[in-house]
Amino acid sequence: MDVTIDREELRNLVSEVLDVEVDEVGDETHFIDDLEVDSLMALEVMVVLERKFGVKLTEDELKEITTLNKAHALMTHKLGEK
């Protein structure tokens, strides 16, 4: 099954959860290093992504979500498995 996730929708979602401007969330902006995301905020992003896309993420997958590109790739992969 081929699933397309809108990158801009994902960018808006992440910026909303992290309480930063949309233009601060570049494709390769590192959430922890560049946006100072802590573990609680990272967990919040994970919960929002799980709810929005109806997937379950493991702790290892959470650690992979460090940039918008990586989040996009992971969500596309997870939705393709459904």
XYZ file of C-alpha atoms in Angstrom:
82
model
C 0.000 0.000 0.000
C 1.480 3.351 -1.003
C 0.806 6.092 1.518
C 1.585 9.760 1.068
C 1.993 12.005 4.065
C 1.848 15.710 3.448
C 5.212 17.094 4.605
C 3.761 20.565 5.274
C 0.949 19.106 7.368
C 3.569 17.185 9.350
C 5.698 20.356 9.684
C 2.672 22.278 11.022
C 1.865 19.492 13.467
C 5.425 19.346 14.815
C 5.720 23.129 15.114
C 2.416 23.262 16.997
C 3.453 20.558 19.469
C 6.893 22.106 20.001
C 5.428 25.608 20.209
C 7.793 27.049 17.596
C 7.196 28.949 14.377
C 6.552 26.748 11.327
C 9.544 28.250 9.493
C 11.839 27.094 12.345
C 11.066 23.456 11.468
C 13.204 22.873 8.374
C 13.450 19.451 6.736
C 16.831 18.823 8.399
C 16.390 20.979 11.521
C 17.484 18.776 14.420
C 14.751 18.803 17.048
C 17.082 18.386 20.017
C 20.167 20.309 18.895
C 18.455 23.134 16.999
C 15.067 23.444 18.699
C 16.115 22.316 22.201
C 13.446 19.640 22.414
C 13.576 17.739 25.697
C 12.452 14.150 26.264
C 8.993 15.210 27.448
C 8.407 17.288 24.305
C 9.711 14.417 22.169
C 7.217 12.103 23.857
C 4.448 14.611 23.157
C 5.414 14.648 19.456
C 5.278 10.848 19.441
C 1.801 10.780 21.031
C 0.468 13.337 18.562
C 1.934 11.417 15.593
C 0.469 8.151 16.892
C -2.977 9.686 17.275
C -2.899 11.573 13.990
C -1.744 8.623 11.873
C -3.150 5.727 13.918
C 0.193 3.992 14.403
C 2.112 2.718 17.409
C 5.733 3.798 17.787
C 8.387 1.961 19.776
C 10.942 3.680 21.987
C 13.628 2.961 19.368
C 11.489 4.585 16.678
C 10.968 7.606 18.915
C 14.744 8.039 19.069
C 14.838 8.057 15.246
C 12.512 11.079 15.028
C 15.193 13.760 15.183
C 14.295 15.793 12.078
C 11.208 16.417 9.990
C 12.642 14.299 7.168
C 13.171 11.358 9.545
C 9.691 11.763 11.038
C 8.220 11.865 7.529
C 10.142 8.746 6.444
C 9.150 6.826 9.579
C 5.457 7.741 9.331
C 5.408 6.831 5.632
C 7.034 3.484 6.466
C 4.675 2.762 9.386
C 1.564 3.596 7.361
C 2.812 1.441 4.520
C 2.920 -1.534 6.909
C -0.743 -1.208 7.925
